[in-house]
Structure formats: C-alpha cells, structure tokens
Short mmCIF file of C-alpha atoms in Angstrom, two decimals:
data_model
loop_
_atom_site.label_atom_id
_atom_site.label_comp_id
_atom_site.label_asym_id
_atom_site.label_seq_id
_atom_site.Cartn_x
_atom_site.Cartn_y
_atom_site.Cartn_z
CA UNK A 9 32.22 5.00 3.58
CA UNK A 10 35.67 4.02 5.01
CA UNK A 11 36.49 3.92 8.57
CA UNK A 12 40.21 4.60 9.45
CA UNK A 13 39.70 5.59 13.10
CA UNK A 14 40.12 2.75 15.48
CA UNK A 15 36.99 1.82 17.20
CA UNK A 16 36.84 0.64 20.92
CA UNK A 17 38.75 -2.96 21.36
CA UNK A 18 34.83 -4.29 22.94
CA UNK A 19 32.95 -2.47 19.92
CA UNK A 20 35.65 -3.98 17.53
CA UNK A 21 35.44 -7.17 19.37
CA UNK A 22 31.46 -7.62 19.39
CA UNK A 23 31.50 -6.64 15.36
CA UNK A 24 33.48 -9.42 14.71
CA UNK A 25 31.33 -12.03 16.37
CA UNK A 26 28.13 -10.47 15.46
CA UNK A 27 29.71 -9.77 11.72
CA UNK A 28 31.01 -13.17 11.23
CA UNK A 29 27.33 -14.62 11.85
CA UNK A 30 25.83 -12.26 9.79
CA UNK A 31 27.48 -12.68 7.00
CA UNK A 32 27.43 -16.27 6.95
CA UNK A 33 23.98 -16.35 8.11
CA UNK A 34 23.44 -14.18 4.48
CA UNK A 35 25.37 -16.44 2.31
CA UNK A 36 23.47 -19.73 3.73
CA UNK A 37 20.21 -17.47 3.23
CA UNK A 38 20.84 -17.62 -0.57
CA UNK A 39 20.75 -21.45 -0.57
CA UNK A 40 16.89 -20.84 -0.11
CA UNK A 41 15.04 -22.74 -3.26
CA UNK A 42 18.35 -24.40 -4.58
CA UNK A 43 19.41 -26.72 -2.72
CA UNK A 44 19.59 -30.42 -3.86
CA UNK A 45 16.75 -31.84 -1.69
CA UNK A 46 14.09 -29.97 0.67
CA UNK A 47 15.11 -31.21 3.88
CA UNK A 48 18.63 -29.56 3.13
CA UNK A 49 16.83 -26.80 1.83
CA UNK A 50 14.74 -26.32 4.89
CA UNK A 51 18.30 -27.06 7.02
CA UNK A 52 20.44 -24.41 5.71
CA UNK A 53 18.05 -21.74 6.21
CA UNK A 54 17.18 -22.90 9.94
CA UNK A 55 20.78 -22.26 10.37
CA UNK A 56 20.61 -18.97 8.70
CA UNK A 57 17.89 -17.95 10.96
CA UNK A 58 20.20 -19.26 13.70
CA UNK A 59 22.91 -17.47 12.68
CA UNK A 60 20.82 -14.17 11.98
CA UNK A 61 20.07 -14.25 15.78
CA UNK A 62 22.68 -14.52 17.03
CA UNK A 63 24.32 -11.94 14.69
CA UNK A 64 21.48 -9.84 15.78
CA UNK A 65 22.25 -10.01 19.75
CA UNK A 66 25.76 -9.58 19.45
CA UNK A 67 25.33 -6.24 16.75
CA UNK A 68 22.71 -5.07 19.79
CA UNK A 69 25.23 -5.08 22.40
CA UNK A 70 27.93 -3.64 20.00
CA UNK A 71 25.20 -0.57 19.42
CA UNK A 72 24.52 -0.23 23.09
CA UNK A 73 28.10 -0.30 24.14
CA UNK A 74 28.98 2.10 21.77
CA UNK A 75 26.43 4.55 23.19
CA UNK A 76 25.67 6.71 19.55
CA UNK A 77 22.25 5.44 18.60
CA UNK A 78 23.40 2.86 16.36
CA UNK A 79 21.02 0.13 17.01
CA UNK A 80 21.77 -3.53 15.26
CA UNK A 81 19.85 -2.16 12.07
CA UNK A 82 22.18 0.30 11.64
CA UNK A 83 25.05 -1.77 12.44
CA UNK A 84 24.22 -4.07 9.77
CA UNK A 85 23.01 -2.13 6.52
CA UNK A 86 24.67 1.03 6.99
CA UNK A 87 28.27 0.30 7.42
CA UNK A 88 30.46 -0.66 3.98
CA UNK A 89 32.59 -3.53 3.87
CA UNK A 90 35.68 -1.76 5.38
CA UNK A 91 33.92 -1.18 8.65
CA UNK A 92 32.93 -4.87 8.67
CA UNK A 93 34.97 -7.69 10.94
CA UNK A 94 33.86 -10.50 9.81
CA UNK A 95 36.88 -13.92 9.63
CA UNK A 96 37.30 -14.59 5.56
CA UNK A 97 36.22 -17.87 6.02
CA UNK A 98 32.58 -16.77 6.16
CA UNK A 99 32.81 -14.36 3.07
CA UNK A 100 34.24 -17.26 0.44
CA UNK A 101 31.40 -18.02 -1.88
CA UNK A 102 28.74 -20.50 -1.19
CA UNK A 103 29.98 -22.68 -4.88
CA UNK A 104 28.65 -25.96 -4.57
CA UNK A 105 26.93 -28.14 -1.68
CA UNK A 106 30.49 -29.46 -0.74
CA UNK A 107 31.72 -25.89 -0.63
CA UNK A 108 28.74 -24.88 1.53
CA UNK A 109 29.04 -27.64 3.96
CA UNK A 110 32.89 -27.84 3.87
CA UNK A 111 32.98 -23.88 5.20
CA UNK A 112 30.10 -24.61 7.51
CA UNK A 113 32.13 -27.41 9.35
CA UNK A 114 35.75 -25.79 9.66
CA UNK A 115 33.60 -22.26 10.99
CA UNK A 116 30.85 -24.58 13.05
CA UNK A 117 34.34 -26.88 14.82
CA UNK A 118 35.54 -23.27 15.70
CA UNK A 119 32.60 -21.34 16.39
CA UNK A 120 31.47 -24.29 19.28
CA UNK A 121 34.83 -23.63 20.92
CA UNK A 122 35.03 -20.30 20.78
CA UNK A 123 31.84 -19.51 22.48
CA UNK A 124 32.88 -22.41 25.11
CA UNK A 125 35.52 -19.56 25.90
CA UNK A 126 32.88 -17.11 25.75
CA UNK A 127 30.94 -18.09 27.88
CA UNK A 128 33.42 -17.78 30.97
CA UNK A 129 33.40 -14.33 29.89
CA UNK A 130 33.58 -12.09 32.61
CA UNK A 131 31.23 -9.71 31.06
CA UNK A 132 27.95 -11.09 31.83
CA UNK A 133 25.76 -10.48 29.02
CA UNK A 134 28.07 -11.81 26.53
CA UNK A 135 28.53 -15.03 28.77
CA UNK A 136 24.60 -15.42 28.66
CA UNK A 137 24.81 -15.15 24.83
CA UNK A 138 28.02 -17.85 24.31
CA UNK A 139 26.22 -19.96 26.83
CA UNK A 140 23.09 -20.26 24.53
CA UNK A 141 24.19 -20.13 21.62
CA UNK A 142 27.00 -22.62 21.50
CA UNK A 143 23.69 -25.36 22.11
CA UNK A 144 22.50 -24.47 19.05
CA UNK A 145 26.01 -24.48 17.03
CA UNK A 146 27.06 -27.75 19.03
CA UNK A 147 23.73 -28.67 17.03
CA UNK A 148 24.98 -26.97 13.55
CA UNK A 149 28.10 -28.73 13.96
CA UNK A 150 26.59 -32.28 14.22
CA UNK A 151 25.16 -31.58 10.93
CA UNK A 152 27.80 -30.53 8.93
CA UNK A 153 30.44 -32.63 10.20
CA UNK A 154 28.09 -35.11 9.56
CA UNK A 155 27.53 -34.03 5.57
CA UNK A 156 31.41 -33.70 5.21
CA UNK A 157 31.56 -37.82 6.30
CA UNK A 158 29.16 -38.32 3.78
CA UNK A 159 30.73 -36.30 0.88
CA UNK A 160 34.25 -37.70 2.01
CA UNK A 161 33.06 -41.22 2.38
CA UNK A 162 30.46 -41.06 -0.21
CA UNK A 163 30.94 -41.62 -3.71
CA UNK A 164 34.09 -40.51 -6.30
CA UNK A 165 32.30 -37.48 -7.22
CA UNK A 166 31.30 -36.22 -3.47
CA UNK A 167 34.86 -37.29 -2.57
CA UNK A 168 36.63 -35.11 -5.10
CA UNK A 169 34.50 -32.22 -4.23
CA UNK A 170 35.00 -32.45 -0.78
CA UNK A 171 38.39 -32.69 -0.91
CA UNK A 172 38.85 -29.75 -3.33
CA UNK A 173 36.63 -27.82 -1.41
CA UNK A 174 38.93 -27.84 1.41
CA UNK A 175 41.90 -27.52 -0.60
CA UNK A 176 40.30 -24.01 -1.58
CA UNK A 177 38.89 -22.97 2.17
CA UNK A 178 42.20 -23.93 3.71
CA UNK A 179 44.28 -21.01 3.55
CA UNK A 180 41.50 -18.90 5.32
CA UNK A 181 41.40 -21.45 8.72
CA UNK A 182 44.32 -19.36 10.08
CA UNK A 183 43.13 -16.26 10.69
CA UNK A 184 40.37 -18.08 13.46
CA UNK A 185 43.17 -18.74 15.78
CA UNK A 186 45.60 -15.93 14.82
CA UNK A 187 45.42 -12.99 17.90
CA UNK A 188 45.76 -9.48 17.67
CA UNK A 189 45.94 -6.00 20.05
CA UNK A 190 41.91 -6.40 20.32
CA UNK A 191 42.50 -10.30 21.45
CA UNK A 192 45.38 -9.28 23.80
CA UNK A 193 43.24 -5.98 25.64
CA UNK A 194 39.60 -8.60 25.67
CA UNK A 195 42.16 -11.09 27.17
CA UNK A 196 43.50 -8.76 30.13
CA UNK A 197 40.43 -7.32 30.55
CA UNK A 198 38.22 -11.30 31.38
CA UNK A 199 36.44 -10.56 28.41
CA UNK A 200 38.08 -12.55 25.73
CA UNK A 201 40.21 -15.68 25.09
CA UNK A 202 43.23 -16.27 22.86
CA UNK A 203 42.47 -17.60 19.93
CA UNK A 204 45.99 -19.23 19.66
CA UNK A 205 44.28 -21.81 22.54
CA UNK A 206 41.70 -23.33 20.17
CA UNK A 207 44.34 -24.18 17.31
CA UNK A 208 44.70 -27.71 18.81
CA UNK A 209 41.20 -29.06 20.42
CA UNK A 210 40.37 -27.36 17.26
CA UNK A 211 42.88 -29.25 14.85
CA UNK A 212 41.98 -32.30 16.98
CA UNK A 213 38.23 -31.99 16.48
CA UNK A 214 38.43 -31.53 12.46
CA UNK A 215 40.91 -33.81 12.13
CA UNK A 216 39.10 -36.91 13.39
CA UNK A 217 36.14 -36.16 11.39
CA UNK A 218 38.23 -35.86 8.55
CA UNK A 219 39.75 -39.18 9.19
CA UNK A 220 36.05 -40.68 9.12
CA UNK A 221 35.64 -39.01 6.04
CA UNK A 222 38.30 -40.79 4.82
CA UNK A 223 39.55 -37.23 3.34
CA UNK A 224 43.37 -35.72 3.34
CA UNK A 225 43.82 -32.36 5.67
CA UNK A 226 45.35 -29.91 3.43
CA UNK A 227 48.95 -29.04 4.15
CA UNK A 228 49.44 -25.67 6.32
CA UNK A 229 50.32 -23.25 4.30
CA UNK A 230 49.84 -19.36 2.86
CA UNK A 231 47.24 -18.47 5.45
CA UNK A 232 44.94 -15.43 4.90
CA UNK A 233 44.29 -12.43 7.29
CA UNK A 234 42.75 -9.19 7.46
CA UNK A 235 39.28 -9.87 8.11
CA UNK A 236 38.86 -8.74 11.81
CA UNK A 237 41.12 -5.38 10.51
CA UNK A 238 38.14 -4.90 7.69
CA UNK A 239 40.40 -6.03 4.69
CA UNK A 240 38.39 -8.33 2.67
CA UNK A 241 37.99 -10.36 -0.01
CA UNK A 242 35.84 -8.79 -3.23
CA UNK A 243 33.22 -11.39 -2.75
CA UNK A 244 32.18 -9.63 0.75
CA UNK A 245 31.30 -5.87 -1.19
CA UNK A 246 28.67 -7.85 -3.68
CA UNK A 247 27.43 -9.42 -0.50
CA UNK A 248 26.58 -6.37 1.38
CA UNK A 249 25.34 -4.16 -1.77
CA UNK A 250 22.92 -7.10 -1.91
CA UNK A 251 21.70 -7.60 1.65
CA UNK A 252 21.99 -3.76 2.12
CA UNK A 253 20.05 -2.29 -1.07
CA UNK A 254 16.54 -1.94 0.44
CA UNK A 255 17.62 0.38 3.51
CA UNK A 256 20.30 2.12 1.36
CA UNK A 257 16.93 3.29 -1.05
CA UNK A 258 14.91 3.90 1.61
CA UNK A 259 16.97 4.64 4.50
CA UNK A 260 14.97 4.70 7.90
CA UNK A 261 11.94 3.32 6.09
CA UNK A 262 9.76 0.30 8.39
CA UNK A 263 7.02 -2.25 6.93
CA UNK O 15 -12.63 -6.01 35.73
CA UNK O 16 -9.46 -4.17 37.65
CA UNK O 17 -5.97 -6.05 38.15
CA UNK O 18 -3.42 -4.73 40.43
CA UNK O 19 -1.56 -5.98 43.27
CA UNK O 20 -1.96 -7.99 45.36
CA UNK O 21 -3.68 -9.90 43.26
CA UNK O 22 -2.08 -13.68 43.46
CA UNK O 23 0.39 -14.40 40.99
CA UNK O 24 -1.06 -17.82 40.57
CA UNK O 25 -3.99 -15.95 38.95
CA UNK O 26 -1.37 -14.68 36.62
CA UNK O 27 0.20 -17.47 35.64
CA UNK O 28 -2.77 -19.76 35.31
CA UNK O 29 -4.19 -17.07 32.94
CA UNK O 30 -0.67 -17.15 30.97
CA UNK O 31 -1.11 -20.95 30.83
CA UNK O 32 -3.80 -20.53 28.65
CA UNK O 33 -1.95 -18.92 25.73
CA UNK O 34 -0.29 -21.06 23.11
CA UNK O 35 2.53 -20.76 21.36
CA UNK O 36 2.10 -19.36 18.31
CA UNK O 37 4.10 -22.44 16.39
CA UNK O 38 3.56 -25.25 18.59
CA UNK O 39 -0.03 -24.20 19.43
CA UNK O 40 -0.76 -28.04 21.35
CA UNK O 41 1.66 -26.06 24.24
CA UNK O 42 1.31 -23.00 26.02
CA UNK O 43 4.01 -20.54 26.58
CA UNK O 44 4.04 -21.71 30.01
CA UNK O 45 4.03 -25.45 29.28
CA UNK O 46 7.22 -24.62 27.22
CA UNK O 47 8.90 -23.18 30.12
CA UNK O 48 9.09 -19.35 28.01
CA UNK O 49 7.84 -17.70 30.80
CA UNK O 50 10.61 -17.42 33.50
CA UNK O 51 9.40 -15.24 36.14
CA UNK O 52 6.16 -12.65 36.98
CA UNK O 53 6.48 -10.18 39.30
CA UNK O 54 4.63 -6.37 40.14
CA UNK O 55 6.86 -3.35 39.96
CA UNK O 56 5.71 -2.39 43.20
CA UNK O 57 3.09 -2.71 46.19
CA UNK O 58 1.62 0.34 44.20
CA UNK O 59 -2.28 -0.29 42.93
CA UNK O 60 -0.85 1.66 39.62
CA UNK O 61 2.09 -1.15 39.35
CA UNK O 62 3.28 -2.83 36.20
CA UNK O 63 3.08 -6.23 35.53
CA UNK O 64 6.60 -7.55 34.67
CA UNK O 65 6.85 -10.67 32.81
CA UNK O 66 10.13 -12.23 31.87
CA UNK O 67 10.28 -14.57 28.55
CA UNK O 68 13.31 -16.41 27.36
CA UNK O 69 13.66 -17.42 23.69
CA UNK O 70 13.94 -21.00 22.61
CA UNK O 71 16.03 -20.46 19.61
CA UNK O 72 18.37 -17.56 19.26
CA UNK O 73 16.36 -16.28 15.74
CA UNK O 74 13.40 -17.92 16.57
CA UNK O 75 10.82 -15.61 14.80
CA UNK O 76 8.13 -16.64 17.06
CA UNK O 77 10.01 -14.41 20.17
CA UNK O 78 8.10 -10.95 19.14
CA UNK O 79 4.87 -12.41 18.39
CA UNK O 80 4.93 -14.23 21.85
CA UNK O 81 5.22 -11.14 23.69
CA UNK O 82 2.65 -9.12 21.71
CA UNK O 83 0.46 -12.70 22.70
CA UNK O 84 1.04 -11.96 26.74
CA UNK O 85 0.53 -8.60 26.29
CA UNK O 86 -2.28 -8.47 25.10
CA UNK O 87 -4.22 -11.92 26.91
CA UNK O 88 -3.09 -9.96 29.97
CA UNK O 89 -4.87 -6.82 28.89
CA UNK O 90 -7.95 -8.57 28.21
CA UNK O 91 -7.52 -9.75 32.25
CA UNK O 92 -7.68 -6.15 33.10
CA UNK O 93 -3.61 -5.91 33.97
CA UNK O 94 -3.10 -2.01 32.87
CA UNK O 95 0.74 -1.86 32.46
CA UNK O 96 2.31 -5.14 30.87
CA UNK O 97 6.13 -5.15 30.58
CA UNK O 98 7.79 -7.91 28.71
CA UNK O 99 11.80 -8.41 29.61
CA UNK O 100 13.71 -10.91 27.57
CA UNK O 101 16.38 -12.82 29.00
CA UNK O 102 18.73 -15.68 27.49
CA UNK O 103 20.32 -17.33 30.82
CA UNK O 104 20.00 -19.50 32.04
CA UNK O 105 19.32 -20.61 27.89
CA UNK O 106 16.18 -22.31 27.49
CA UNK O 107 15.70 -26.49 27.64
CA UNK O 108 13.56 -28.61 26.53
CA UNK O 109 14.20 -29.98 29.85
CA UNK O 110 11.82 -27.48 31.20
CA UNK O 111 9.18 -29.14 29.27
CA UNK O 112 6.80 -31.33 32.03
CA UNK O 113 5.76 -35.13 31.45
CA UNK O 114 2.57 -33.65 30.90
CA UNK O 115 3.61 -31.52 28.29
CA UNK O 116 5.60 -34.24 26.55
CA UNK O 117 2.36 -36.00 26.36
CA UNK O 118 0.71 -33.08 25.13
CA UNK O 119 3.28 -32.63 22.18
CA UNK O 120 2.66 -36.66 21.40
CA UNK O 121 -0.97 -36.75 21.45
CA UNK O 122 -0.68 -33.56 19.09
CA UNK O 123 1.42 -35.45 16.62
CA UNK O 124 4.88 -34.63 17.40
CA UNK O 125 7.61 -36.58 18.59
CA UNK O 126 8.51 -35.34 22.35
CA UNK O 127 12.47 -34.55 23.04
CA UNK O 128 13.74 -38.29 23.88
CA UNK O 129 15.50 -37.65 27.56
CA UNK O 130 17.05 -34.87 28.74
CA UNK O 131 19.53 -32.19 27.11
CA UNK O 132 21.18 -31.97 30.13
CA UNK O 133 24.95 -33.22 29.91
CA UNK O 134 24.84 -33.06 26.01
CA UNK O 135 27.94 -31.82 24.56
CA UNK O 136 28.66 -30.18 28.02
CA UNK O 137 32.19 -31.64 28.55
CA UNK O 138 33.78 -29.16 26.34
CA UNK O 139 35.72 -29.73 23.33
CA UNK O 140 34.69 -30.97 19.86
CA UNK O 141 34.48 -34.57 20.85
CA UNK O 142 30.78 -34.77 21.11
CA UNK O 143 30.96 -34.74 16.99
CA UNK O 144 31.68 -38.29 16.46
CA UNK O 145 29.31 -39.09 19.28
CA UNK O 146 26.13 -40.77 18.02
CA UNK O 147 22.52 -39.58 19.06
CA UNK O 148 21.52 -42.78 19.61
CA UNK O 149 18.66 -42.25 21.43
CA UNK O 150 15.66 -43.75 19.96
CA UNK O 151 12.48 -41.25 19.14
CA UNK O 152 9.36 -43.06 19.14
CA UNK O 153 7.03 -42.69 16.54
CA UNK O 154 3.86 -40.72 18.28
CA UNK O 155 1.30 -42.19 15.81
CA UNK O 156 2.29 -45.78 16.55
CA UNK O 157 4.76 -45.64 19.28
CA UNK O 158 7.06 -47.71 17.36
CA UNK O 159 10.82 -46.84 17.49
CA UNK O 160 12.22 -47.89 14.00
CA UNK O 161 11.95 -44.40 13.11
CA UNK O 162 14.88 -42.79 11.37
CA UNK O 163 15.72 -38.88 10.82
CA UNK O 164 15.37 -37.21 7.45
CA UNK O 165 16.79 -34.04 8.19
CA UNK O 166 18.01 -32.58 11.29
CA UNK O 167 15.57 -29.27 10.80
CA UNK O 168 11.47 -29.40 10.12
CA UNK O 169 9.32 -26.54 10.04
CA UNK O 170 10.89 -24.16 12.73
CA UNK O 171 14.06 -24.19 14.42
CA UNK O 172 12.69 -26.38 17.78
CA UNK O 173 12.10 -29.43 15.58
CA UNK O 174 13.74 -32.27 13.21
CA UNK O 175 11.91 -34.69 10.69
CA UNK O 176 12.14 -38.25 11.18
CA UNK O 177 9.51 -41.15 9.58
CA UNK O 178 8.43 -44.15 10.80
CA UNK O 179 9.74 -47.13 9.35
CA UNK O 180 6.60 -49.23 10.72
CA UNK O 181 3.28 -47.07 9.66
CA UNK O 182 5.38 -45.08 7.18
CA UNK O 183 4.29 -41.56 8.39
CA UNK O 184 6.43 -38.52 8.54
CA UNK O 185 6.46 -36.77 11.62
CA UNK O 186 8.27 -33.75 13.40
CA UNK O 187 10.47 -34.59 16.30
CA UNK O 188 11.00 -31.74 18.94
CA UNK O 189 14.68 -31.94 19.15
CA UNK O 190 16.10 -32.25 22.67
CA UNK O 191 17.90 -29.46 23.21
#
C-alpha cells in the first residue's frame, strides 16, 4: 500500500524516530546465532531489544497522536515500505561484523545527540523518552566506538574492513543532519531541533574516534536522501516482508 | 481479609518489598527502586490502588511480567482494584539502588554498579566516548579487583560480564547506569 497523502509533521516526525530504531533494531536481531563470539552475540541482540523499545514507545505515541486506532502493532507490520521514515543508514545491510559495527557507530554518535536535543523537547512525553533513552545509547555508543578502535587499530584484515566499510556507509551520513518542512514546523513549534546543529559536535565526536582508530574519514561526497520522505533503498522491502509475514497471514491474530 | 483506605501505605509497600524481580530475583521490585509511587484513587472504601512502575531498560522484557507480579501479590493482600501506571521520568538509576541492596546483589553473586551513574555522560556532546570507565568492579566471590570485562552485555539488558583475573570465575556485573 502506498501513501501519497502527507501525514501530520508530529506523526511524520515520531515515525521517523520510532522507524529508524525499528528497523535497525531488526537488522541487529538477525545477528542472533552468527556472530563471531557469544558475548558479541549476546551484545548485539541486547541492543536490538534496546532498540525495539524504544522503537516501540515512540510508534505508541505516533498511534496515540494520530487518534485512528493504530496502536504501535499496527504501526509496525501493517504499513509497506513507502509509509516507512526510517534514515538509510539503518536500512544498508548488516554484511560483515565491520559493516555491523561501522553503521552502529556513525547512527549510535548521532542518535546520543539527537535525543540530547530531544530531550529539551517542549512536548513532555517525548522529553521523558530522549531523556531515558539517550543513557542507554550513550551506553551503545561506548561499545561500538569501541569495536571500530579495535577493527581500525587491529590487525591488516580488521583494518581494511573497517575502512571499506565506511567507505560504503558514507554517502548515507548526510541525510542525519540534512532538515526538511517537518524539521522546520517541529523546530517552531519547541518540539524538534535542526539537524543541521549536530553536523559538527557530531563530525567532532566520529572524527576523534576515528583518529584512535587510526582509520581515514571518507571524503564528503554524493550524499543520499529520501529516507524520512519514504524513498528507500531495495534492501528495506525484503526487510519488512520478513519482519512483517506472520501478522500479514494472520492479521489481528495474538499468542 | 479486606484492603481499602485508609489502610497505611507502609503496609503497602512493605508487602511490595516482598516481591522479586523476576530476573534479578536476590532484589525486590522495591529494592530496585521500580516502584515510584502508591497512592488510593480516593478516600472511597471502593478505591483503587494505584501503583506507579518505571522500567529499567527501555525493552526490558521483564516490564509486563513485573506488573502482572504486583498485581497479583496485591490481590492475594485483599487490595480489590490494582492499577499499574508506567512512567519513564525521571529514567530509572541504579543510583536508586540502597547500600543494602548493593550488598544484596554481591552476596547473590553479582557484581554491584561501582559508584554512581550520576554525572556520566551528562555534559553533553560525544566526548564521553574516548572517556575510559575506569572504575574498578570488584569481584563479589573474592572481592578482588583485577577483574576485566568480557562483553559489555550478560544475560539481560541491566548487566555486563566481567571475570576475575584472581579466582578465575565469571561473573555478571550490574552495569551502573
């Protein structure tokens, strides 16, 4: 189903927080049973369950916002990948560790400051969210910068996969700090920030870890966009058909 | 047995103190500073019961179960009408978490949160990343501290692994947080 009607700029606004979280939260879940040691293993999916949370309190507020009996359920399996507003960062494909972790740090850098912004939001209930959460992505953060000193700094292998992984996730870091008429209206209105303002603590932030890492920051370049519009990448349709399939054959079915 | 008001909260909340959590069963709900706040609806010998939890973690899984765990230990008190409100701020701490419970968690084999959360990464920005945790955890079989993390996540979201360098046993730290 295709959605050309413009939702409400604070519907539009929560989907693309609690979208973005889902969707990554999904791809991380897929790392369950494969990845290279158990701790990891057990790490990635604590983070998906994180993420899943969150994705879950944001969708709820969406659905009560919007007032027509779309609860976060419905929000997240009944809506094709159109209606989705997920940032393509979180839709490229999980590929190898260094892929995995190399995504999770450029999203986790920007995901701590957004909700920082969040959380002086002057709607309350999403301030209460930002102001939790971001505890628990300061946390995710930690980790993965942590992973991409270690692949950076690690051996010629990790290195080169590092390094290529950014290469690859590079051209999809703009569209985190690139604003739109939904930015501008949450802006006027207290609700929102400009994402323009995180470019540099964010650049900052990423940078010095990359330093550490001993790794080379891509060059700017072609960046990406569409994602908070609902133009996406293929990789995000296979995603949903797969998290979606059980309530699409059942619909309305519990267990 | 018949609850109602006025019956003293303190009755309430010593009864609440008394049911564990589900995943860290060495604590109650209470102990882990969950419960925020008990209150009747009214004056009214008919009134509800409100109790207000606050999650630990976001997605913690352990959230629903908790409340069905209130509900129903407050039943079995004779309170009629239980109503359980969730609430997220102010977000949960570990600072909440008494000396008493800290020794609690130890004795039970887990690491208790080293210090306080409060002031972590609270300046704002991203430079908190190349900050090292260098507080030590202690290990709680031996009590030494050359202990060293293995992963930053154990078996639920509220806790880390670390082992002890010293007696060589694994052990789950509850993360400060």
């Amino acid at each position: 189903m295709t959605s050309t009607t413009r939702l409400d700029p604070l519907i539009e606004y929560l989907l693309r927080f609690g979208d973005t979280a889902l969707v990554l939260g999904q791809q991380l879940g897929a790392w369950t049973g494969h990845a290279p040691i158990l701790e990891e293993d057990l790490a990635l999916t604590n983070v998906a369950l994180d993420l899943v949370g969150e994705a879950r309190a944001w969708l709820s507020h969406a659905g009560e916002r919007e007032g027509l009996e779309r609860d976060e359920d419905a929000l997240a399996f009944s809506r094709g990948d159109r209606e989705f507003h997920n940032v393509l960062l979180v839709e490229r494909p999980n590929g190898n560790f260094a892929d995995t972790l190399g995504r999770q740090f450029l999203f986790d850098a920007w995901h701590v400051l957004a909700l920082e912004q969040l959380s002086a939001s002057s709607d309350g209930r999403i301030a209460a969210l930002a102001r939790k959460v971001r505890k628990e992505a300061a946390y995710h953060a930690r980790r993965s910068a942590d992973w991409v000193v270690r692949l950076g700094d690690g051996t010629e292998t990790s290195k080169a996969r590092m390094q290529a992984a950014l290469a690859a996730l590079w051209p999809y870091v703009g569209e985190l700090f690139e604003g739109d008429d939904v930015d501008a209206e949450m802006v006027a209105r207290g609700i929102g920030f400009d994402p323009a303002a995180l470019r540099e603590p964010w650049s900052r932030g990423v940078g010095a870890v990359l330093a550490e890492a001993t790794l080379v920051q891509p060059s700017e370049g072609w960046m990406q966009r569409g994602g908070k519009r609902g133009l996406h990448s293929e990789h995000l349709g296979y995603l949903l058909a797969e998290m979606q399939s059980v309530r699409r054959s059942v619909p309305g079915d519990l267990w | 047995m018949v609850t109602h008001p006025p019956l003293a909260l303190a009755r309430v909340w010593e009864w609440l103190a008394a049911v564990p959590d589900p995943e860290v069963p060495a604590l109650s709900v209470v102990d882990l500073g969950i419960v925020r706040d008990v209150a009747w609806s009214s004056e009214d010998p008919t009134a509800a019961l409100d109790v207000t939890i606050t999650p630990t973690y976001t997605g913690c899984p352990a959230t629903a179960v908790i409340g069905r765990d209130i509900v129903r230990a407050l039943h079995e008190h004779g309170v009629r009408e239980v109503r359980v409100h969730t609430q997220v701020a102010p977000p949960w701490t570990t600072d909440w978490l008494s000396p008493a419970a800290r020794e609690k968690l130890r004795a039970y084999g887990i690491a208790p949160p080293a210090g306080m959360a409060h002031g972590d990464a609270s300046a704002g920005g991203l430079d908190f990343l190349r900050r090292a945790d260098r507080r030590p955890v202690a290990c709680p079989r031996c009590g030494s501290a050359d202990t060293a993390r293995t992963s930053e996540f154990g078996s639920t979201p509220c806790k880390a692994l670390y082992r002890c360098n010293a007696c060589a046993e694994p052990f789950d730290y509850f993360k400060c947080h």
